GROMACS .gro file of C-alpha atoms in nm:
model
  106
    1ALA     CA    1   0.000   0.000   0.000
    2MET     CA    2   0.287   0.238   0.074
    3LEU     CA    3   0.426   0.178  -0.274
    4ARG     CA    4   0.085   0.262  -0.420
    5ILE     CA    5   0.080   0.594  -0.232
    6LEU     CA    6   0.428   0.681  -0.358
    7SER     CA    7   0.337   0.567  -0.708
    8ASN     CA    8   0.031   0.797  -0.708
    9LEU     CA    9   0.233   1.093  -0.579
   10ILE     CA   10   0.523   1.040  -0.820
   11SER     CA   11   0.303   0.981  -1.124
   12ASN     CA   12   0.099   1.295  -1.044
   13ALA     CA   13   0.421   1.495  -1.005
   14ILE     CA   14   0.545   1.374  -1.344
   15LYS     CA   15   0.206   1.423  -1.508
   16TYR     CA   16   0.167   1.784  -1.394
   17THR     CA   17   0.530   1.895  -1.440
   18ASP     CA   18   0.572   2.004  -1.802
   19GLU     CA   19   0.906   2.173  -1.736
   20GLY     CA   20   1.149   2.145  -1.451
   21ARG     CA   21   1.198   1.848  -1.225
   22VAL     CA   22   1.058   1.591  -0.988
   23LEU     CA   23   1.263   1.499  -0.683
   24VAL     CA   24   1.196   1.204  -0.451
   25GLY     CA   25   1.387   1.188  -0.126
   26VAL     CA   26   1.388   1.056   0.228
   27ARG     CA   27   1.440   1.270   0.540
   28ARG     CA   28   1.523   1.164   0.891
   29ARG     CA   29   1.394   1.383   1.172
   30SER     CA   30   1.405   1.285   1.538
   31GLY     CA   31   1.465   0.920   1.447
   32LYS     CA   32   1.166   0.905   1.211
   33LEU     CA   33   1.165   0.890   0.832
   34SER     CA   34   0.947   1.064   0.580
   35VAL     CA   35   0.943   1.032   0.202
   36GLU     CA   36   0.907   1.358   0.011
   37VAL     CA   37   0.799   1.411  -0.349
   38TRP     CA   38   0.883   1.758  -0.479
   39ASP     CA   39   0.789   1.892  -0.821
   40SER     CA   40   0.827   2.218  -1.009
   41GLY     CA   41   0.484   2.191  -1.169
   42PRO     CA   42   0.206   2.450  -1.166
   43GLY     CA   43   0.127   2.402  -0.798
   44ILE     CA   44  -0.209   2.354  -0.631
   45SER     CA   45  -0.396   2.646  -0.481
   46ARG     CA   46  -0.443   2.652  -0.104
   47ARG     CA   47  -0.818   2.637  -0.164
   48GLU     CA   48  -0.789   2.320  -0.374
   49LEU     CA   49  -0.560   2.155  -0.118
   50GLN     CA   50  -0.820   2.236   0.150
   51ARG     CA   51  -1.097   2.085  -0.067
   52VAL     CA   52  -0.899   1.764  -0.114
   53GLN     CA   53  -0.837   1.744   0.261
   54ALA     CA   54  -1.207   1.810   0.335
   55ARG     CA   55  -1.311   1.536   0.089
   56HIS     CA   56  -1.067   1.301   0.259
   57GLN     CA   57  -1.211   1.379   0.602
   58ARG     CA   58  -1.565   1.319   0.474
   59GLY     CA   59  -1.463   1.000   0.294
   60ASP     CA   60  -1.565   1.150  -0.043
   61THR     CA   61  -1.337   1.045  -0.330
   62GLY     CA   62  -1.494   1.273  -0.592
   63GLN     CA   63  -1.249   1.414  -0.845
   64ALA     CA   64  -1.144   1.778  -0.824
   65ALA     CA   65  -1.191   2.010  -1.117
   66ASP     CA   66  -0.817   2.017  -1.189
   67GLY     CA   67  -0.780   1.638  -1.176
   68HIS     CA   68  -0.579   1.616  -0.854
   69GLY     CA   69  -0.865   1.511  -0.623
   70LEU     CA   70  -0.910   1.141  -0.684
   71GLY     CA   71  -0.542   1.042  -0.672
   72LEU     CA   72  -0.481   1.252  -0.362
   73ALA     CA   73  -0.791   1.119  -0.188
   74ILE     CA   74  -0.675   0.762  -0.255
   75ALA     CA   75  -0.326   0.846  -0.126
   76HIS     CA   76  -0.474   1.004   0.190
   77ASP     CA   77  -0.699   0.703   0.251
   78LEU     CA   78  -0.413   0.454   0.211
   79ALA     CA   79  -0.186   0.661   0.437
   80LYS     CA   80  -0.453   0.667   0.706
   81LYS     CA   81  -0.492   0.287   0.685
   82LEU     CA   82  -0.115   0.253   0.734
   83ASP     CA   83  -0.121   0.502   1.024
   84LEU     CA   84   0.100   0.743   0.826
   85THR     CA   85   0.059   1.113   0.769
   86LEU     CA   86   0.038   1.275   0.426
   87HIS     CA   87   0.100   1.646   0.418
   88ALA     CA   88   0.122   1.881   0.121
   89ASP     CA   89   0.258   2.229   0.066
   90SER     CA   90   0.219   2.399  -0.266
   91TRP     CA   91   0.305   2.727  -0.428
   92VAL     CA   92   0.103   2.824  -0.736
   93GLY     CA   93   0.335   2.871  -1.031
   94GLN     CA   94   0.628   2.710  -0.847
   95GLY     CA   95   0.548   2.354  -0.745
   96THR     CA   96   0.432   2.117  -0.474
   97VAL     CA   97   0.578   1.891  -0.207
   98PHE     CA   98   0.407   1.590  -0.052
   99ARG     CA   99   0.550   1.442   0.268
  100LEU     CA  100   0.459   1.086   0.360
  101GLY     CA  101   0.569   0.980   0.708
  102ALA     CA  102   0.662   0.938   0.972
  103PHE     CA  103   0.780   0.591   1.055
  104GLN     CA  104   1.058   0.474   1.282
  105ALA     CA  105   1.403   0.456   1.128
  106ALA     CA  106   1.577   0.120   1.157
   0.00000   0.00000   0.00000
């Protein structure tokens, strides 16, 4: 399931990044790991990110107008089932980062 989450996030990053780059990395903070997917795509407005989060909280997997909603809702649902967090930050015109974590480092 974790691979499916990462696959969704990476494929969305590639799909929506016409120019620039996609970076996948792992961070260790306080003995816990998180996987980050950064892209230099068009970004997602704060309003749209809030709508995706609200749909996730309601259990609604309806697709957003810009196409991000369904994949992100699935990723959120899978993360919740694995007891992981999925957090996003985005800057319109600059890109987006998704952070999946945190789990104990070995």
